[in-house]
GROMACS .gro file of C-alpha atoms in nm:
model
   58
    1ILE     CA    1  10.126  17.963  12.776
    2LEU     CA    2  10.278  17.785  12.476
    3VAL     CA    3  10.578  17.684  12.681
    4ASP     CA    4  10.347  17.548  12.950
    5ILE     CA    5  10.160  17.339  12.696
    6LEU     CA    6  10.485  17.211  12.545
    7VAL     CA    7  10.625  17.120  12.885
    8ASP     CA    8  10.301  16.941  12.970
    9ILE     CA    9  10.315  16.742  12.649
   10LEU     CA   10  10.682  16.655  12.699
   11VAL     CA   11  10.626  16.546  13.056
   12ASP     CA   12  10.330  16.333  12.947
   13ILE     CA   13  10.537  16.166  12.677
   14LEU     CA   14  10.830  16.107  12.913
   15VAL     CA   15  10.607  15.960  13.181
   16ASP     CA   16  10.443  15.734  12.923
   17ILE     CA   17  10.781  15.611  12.802
   18LEU     CA   18  10.910  15.556  13.154
   19VAL     CA   19  10.598  15.366  13.257
   20ASP     CA   20  10.623  15.151  12.944
   21ILE     CA   21  10.986  15.070  13.017
   22LEU     CA   22  10.916  14.994  13.382
   23VAL     CA   23  10.622  14.770  13.298
   24ASP     CA   24  10.832  14.587  13.039
   25ILE     CA   25  11.110  14.530  13.291
   26LEU     CA   26  10.869  14.418  13.561
   27VAL     CA   27  10.691  14.178  13.328
   28ASP     CA   28  11.025  14.036  13.216
   29ILE     CA   29  11.134  13.981  13.575
   30LEU     CA   30  10.801  13.826  13.673
   31VAL     CA   31  10.800  13.593  13.373
   32ASP     CA   32  11.158  13.490  13.452
   33ILE     CA   33  11.068  13.414  13.812
   34LEU     CA   34  10.754  13.224  13.715
   35VAL     CA   35  10.936  13.017  13.455
   36ASP     CA   36  11.209  12.938  13.707
   37ILE     CA   37  10.953  12.825  13.963
   38LEU     CA   38  10.761  12.617  13.709
   39VAL     CA   39  11.076  12.450  13.581
   40ASP     CA   40  11.181  12.371  13.937
   41ILE     CA   41  10.843  12.216  14.013
   42LEU     CA   42  10.842  12.015  13.690
   43VAL     CA   43  11.194  11.888  13.746
   44ASP     CA   44  11.103  11.788  14.101
   45ILE     CA   45  10.798  11.598  13.980
   46LEU     CA   46  10.993  11.427  13.702
   47VAL     CA   47  11.274  11.326  13.934
   48ASP     CA   48  11.020  11.187  14.181
   49ARG     CA   49  10.855  10.984  13.906
   50LEU     CA   50  11.189  10.854  13.782
   51VAL     CA   51  11.298  10.754  14.129
   52ASP     CA   52  10.965  10.577  14.181
   53LEU     CA   53  11.008  10.392  13.853
   54LEU     CA   54  11.363  10.288  13.935
   55VAL     CA   55  11.259  10.170  14.278
   56ASP     CA   56  10.974   9.970  14.124
   57ILE     CA   57  11.207   9.809  13.872
   58SER     CA   58  11.461   9.706  14.133
   0.00000   0.00000   0.00000
């Protein structure tokens, strides 16, 4: 019975740790992807504006 309880506790702890690690990794990946997308969009918009300005000037 004691062994059962210990195994249960260990499994719980391991699962918790694994889930934490997985969530961390997933969040990191998602943030990376989102930042990439946002930067792309911002750069696109800025380039468009710059081109517009240059065209206006000339």
